[in-house]
PDB file of C-alpha atoms and ligand atoms in Angstrom:
ATOM      1  CA  MET S   1       0.000   0.000   0.000  1.00  0.00           C
ATOM      2  CA  SER S   2       1.278   3.432  -0.799  1.00  0.00           C
ATOM      3  CA  TYR S   3      -0.187   6.855  -1.309  1.00  0.00           C
ATOM      4  CA  GLU S   4       0.964  10.398  -1.856  1.00  0.00           C
ATOM      5  CA  THR S   5       0.515  13.101   0.713  1.00  0.00           C
ATOM      6  CA  GLU S   6       1.861  16.488   1.567  1.00  0.00           C
ATOM      7  CA  CYS S   7       3.440  17.494   4.858  1.00  0.00           C
ATOM      8  CA  ASP S   8       1.112  20.091   6.366  1.00  0.00           C
ATOM      9  CA  HIS S   9       4.065  21.643   8.198  1.00  0.00           C
ATOM     10  CA  CYS S  10       6.635  22.147   5.411  1.00  0.00           C
ATOM     11  CA  ASN S  11       4.527  21.321   2.297  1.00  0.00           C
ATOM     12  CA  THR S  12       6.996  18.718   1.040  1.00  0.00           C
ATOM     13  CA  LYS S  13       5.366  16.179  -1.278  1.00  0.00           C
ATOM     14  CA  LEU S  14       5.715  12.731   0.185  1.00  0.00           C
ATOM     15  CA  VAL S  15       4.790   9.131  -0.414  1.00  0.00           C
ATOM     16  CA  VAL S  16       3.730   6.912   2.474  1.00  0.00           C
ATOM     17  CA  ILE S  17       4.597   3.248   1.977  1.00  0.00           C
ATOM     18  CA  GLY S  18       3.116   0.537   4.179  1.00  0.00           C
ATOM     19  CA  ARG S  19       4.359  -3.018   4.410  1.00  0.00           C
ATOM     20  CA  GLN S  20       2.168  -5.700   5.921  1.00  0.00           C
ATOM     21  CA  MET S  21       3.881  -8.400   7.916  1.00  0.00           C
ATOM     22  CA  GLY S  22       0.877 -10.727   7.851  1.00  0.00           C
ATOM     23  CA  VAL S  23       0.991 -11.365  11.586  1.00  0.00           C
ATOM     24  CA  PRO S  24      -2.524 -12.177  12.842  1.00  0.00           C
ATOM     25  CA  GLY S  25      -3.654  -9.971  15.694  1.00  0.00           C
ATOM     26  CA  GLY S  26      -0.551  -7.811  15.468  1.00  0.00           C
ATOM     27  CA  LEU S  27      -2.288  -4.577  14.558  1.00  0.00           C
ATOM     28  CA  GLU S  28      -0.685  -1.468  15.976  1.00  0.00           C
ATOM     29  CA  MET S  29      -0.894   2.231  15.310  1.00  0.00           C
ATOM     30  CA  GLU S  30       2.207   3.194  13.365  1.00  0.00           C
ATOM     31  CA  GLU S  31       3.288   6.757  12.744  1.00  0.00           C
ATOM     32  CA  GLY S  32       5.284   8.082   9.819  1.00  0.00           C
ATOM     33  CA  ASP S  33       7.277  11.296  10.050  1.00  0.00           C
ATOM     34  CA  CYS S  34       8.123  13.811   7.368  1.00  0.00           C
ATOM     35  CA  PRO S  35      11.775  12.974   6.576  1.00  0.00           C
ATOM     36  CA  LEU S  36      12.687  16.645   6.339  1.00  0.00           C
ATOM     37  CA  CYS S  37      10.937  18.364   9.262  1.00  0.00           C
ATOM     38  CA  GLY S  38       9.879  15.439  11.495  1.00  0.00           C
ATOM     39  CA  ASN S  39       6.169  16.323  11.464  1.00  0.00           C
ATOM     40  CA  VAL S  40       3.865  13.285  11.748  1.00  0.00           C
ATOM     41  CA  VAL S  41       2.294  12.848   8.307  1.00  0.00           C
ATOM     42  CA  ALA S  42       0.660   9.423   8.639  1.00  0.00           C
ATOM     43  CA  ARG S  43      -1.033   7.332  11.318  1.00  0.00           C
ATOM     44  CA  ILE S  44      -2.039   3.892  10.165  1.00  0.00           C
ATOM     45  CA  MET S  45      -3.241   0.734  11.881  1.00  0.00           C
ATOM     46  CA  THR S  46      -0.962  -1.973  10.550  1.00  0.00           C
ATOM     47  CA  ASP S  47       0.664  -5.234  11.543  1.00  0.00           C
ATOM     48  CA  GLY S  48       3.782  -4.157   9.663  1.00  0.00           C
ATOM     49  CA  PHE S  49       5.529  -0.845   9.377  1.00  0.00           C
ATOM     50  CA  ILE S  50       5.333   2.295   7.319  1.00  0.00           C
ATOM     51  CA  SER S  51       8.008   4.428   5.761  1.00  0.00           C
ATOM     52  CA  VAL S  52       7.794   7.916   4.341  1.00  0.00           C
ATOM     53  CA  LYS S  53       9.824   9.051   1.358  1.00  0.00           C
ATOM     54  CA  LEU S  54       9.884  12.019  -0.939  1.00  0.00           C
ATOM     55  CA  THR S  55       7.876  11.630  -4.133  1.00  0.00           C
ATOM     56  CA  GLU S  56       9.986  10.826  -7.188  1.00  0.00           C
ATOM     57  CA  LYS S  57       9.256  14.293  -8.560  1.00  0.00           C
ATOM     58  CA  GLN S  58      10.227  16.080  -5.359  1.00  0.00           C
ATOM     59  CA  HIS S  59      13.427  14.052  -5.108  1.00  0.00           C
ATOM     60  CA  GLN S  60      14.312  14.794  -8.741  1.00  0.00           C
ATOM     61  CA  LEU S  61      13.832  18.488  -8.092  1.00  0.00           C
ATOM     62  CA  LEU S  62      16.311  18.365  -5.208  1.00  0.00           C
ATOM     63  CA  GLN S  63      18.733  16.367  -7.360  1.00  0.00           C
ATOM     64  CA  THR S  64      18.486  18.988 -10.132  1.00  0.00           C
ATOM     65  CA  ILE S  65      19.234  21.782  -7.654  1.00  0.00           C
ATOM     66  CA  PHE S  66      22.072  19.748  -6.145  1.00  0.00           C
ATOM     67  CA  ASN S  67      23.649  19.139  -9.567  1.00  0.00           C
ATOM     68  CA  ALA S  68      23.469  22.818 -10.522  1.00  0.00           C
ATOM     69  CA  SER S  69      24.983  23.971  -7.232  1.00  0.00           C
ATOM     70  CA  ARG S  70      27.820  21.435  -7.477  1.00  0.00           C
ATOM     71  CA  TRP S  71      28.832  22.924 -10.808  1.00  0.00           C
ATOM     72  CA  GLY S  72      28.344  26.486  -9.592  1.00  0.00           C
ATOM     73  CA  HIS S  73      25.399  27.046 -11.925  1.00  0.00           C
ATOM     74  CA  SER S  74      22.316  29.087 -11.187  1.00  0.00           C
ATOM     75  CA  SER S  75      19.047  27.195 -11.195  1.00  0.00           C
ATOM     76  CA  PRO S  76      16.631  28.195 -13.995  1.00  0.00           C
ATOM     77  CA  PRO S  77      13.654  30.340 -12.898  1.00  0.00           C
ATOM     78  CA  ASP S  78      11.174  27.488 -13.354  1.00  0.00           C
ATOM     79  CA  VAL S  79      13.206  25.339 -10.953  1.00  0.00           C
ATOM     80  CA  VAL S  80      13.302  28.197  -8.434  1.00  0.00           C
ATOM     81  CA  ASP S  81       9.503  28.530  -8.817  1.00  0.00           C
ATOM     82  CA  THR S  82       8.902  24.810  -8.312  1.00  0.00           C
ATOM     83  CA  ALA S  83      11.162  24.771  -5.256  1.00  0.00           C
ATOM     84  CA  CYS S  84       9.480  27.755  -3.575  1.00  0.00           C
ATOM     85  CA  SER S  85       7.881  25.722  -0.762  1.00  0.00           C
ATOM     86  CA  LEU S  86      11.221  23.980  -0.066  1.00  0.00           C
ATOM     87  CA  ILE S  87      12.951  27.364  -0.023  1.00  0.00           C
ATOM     88  CA  ALA S  88      10.295  28.781   2.319  1.00  0.00           C
ATOM     89  CA  ALA S  89      10.788  25.815   4.659  1.00  0.00           C
ATOM     90  CA  GLY S  90      14.584  26.294   4.616  1.00  0.00           C
ATOM     91  CA  PHE S  91      15.368  22.928   2.986  1.00  0.00           C
ATOM     92  CA  VAL S  92      16.774  24.716  -0.050  1.00  0.00           C
ATOM     93  CA  LYS S  93      18.898  27.793   0.556  1.00  0.00           C
ATOM     94  CA  GLN S  94      18.613  30.622  -1.921  1.00  0.00           C
ATOM     95  CA  SER S  95      20.906  33.484  -2.753  1.00  0.00           C
ATOM     96  CA  GLY S  96      19.651  35.197  -5.885  1.00  0.00           C
ATOM     97  CA  ASN S  97      19.139  32.432  -8.448  1.00  0.00           C
ATOM     98  CA  ASP S  98      21.746  30.238  -6.804  1.00  0.00           C
ATOM     99  CA  LEU S  99      20.177  27.407  -4.854  1.00  0.00           C
ATOM    100  CA  HIS S 100      21.883  24.858  -2.699  1.00  0.00           C
ATOM    101  CA  ILE S 101      20.912  21.956  -0.466  1.00  0.00           C
ATOM    102  CA  PRO S 102      22.160  22.186   3.137  1.00  0.00           C
ATOM    103  CA  ALA S 103      24.162  19.247   4.517  1.00  0.00           C
ATOM    104  CA  GLU S 104      21.443  18.327   7.042  1.00  0.00           C
ATOM    105  CA  VAL S 105      18.914  17.876   4.228  1.00  0.00           C
ATOM    106  CA  GLN S 106      21.380  15.710   2.281  1.00  0.00           C
ATOM    107  CA  GLN S 107      21.818  13.601   5.416  1.00  0.00           C
ATOM    108  CA  ALA S 108      18.055  13.320   5.921  1.00  0.00           C
ATOM    109  CA  LEU S 109      17.698  12.043   2.351  1.00  0.00           C
ATOM    110  CA  ALA S 110      20.486   9.501   2.853  1.00  0.00           C
ATOM    111  CA  ARG S 111      18.688   8.229   5.982  1.00  0.00           C
ATOM    112  CA  ILE S 112      15.556   7.417   3.994  1.00  0.00           C
ATOM    113  CA  HIS S 113      17.642   5.785   1.242  1.00  0.00           C
ATOM    114  CA  GLN S 114      17.061   8.587  -1.243  1.00  0.00           C
ATOM    115  CA  PRO S 115      20.562  10.088  -1.256  1.00  0.00           C
ATOM    116  CA  LEU S 116      21.442  12.827  -3.713  1.00  0.00           C
ATOM    117  CA  LYS S 117      23.825  11.345  -6.267  1.00  0.00           C
ATOM    118  CA  VAL S 118      27.183  13.036  -6.717  1.00  0.00           C
TER     119      VAL S 118
HETATM  120 ZN1  LIG D 201       7.623  18.295   6.675  1.00  0.00          ZN
END
């Protein structure tokens, strides 16, 4: 089971993934946190566990910004536009048209197995 959601704290687009363990009578309330800000974004009764990742699109956006900043390039205006909620939340730092991803965000992505590729 998986579905898309949006963190109501930082507006990051997320996907909640649930895995059933198939244990009879093992239902428990599991919580899933936003990987970037730690806000609880899902509460599900399950006998397994849930994980929360960034949507493919959101992750690609961060990768695009990361690539540009590594090469010292400015991000195009449409990328800056698309990233506005991430910039507002402080997960993408902006100076003019130059965007970069802070180390703590890169670490958060690595923790959920969505590292930015160098
Ligand atoms: Zn969040």
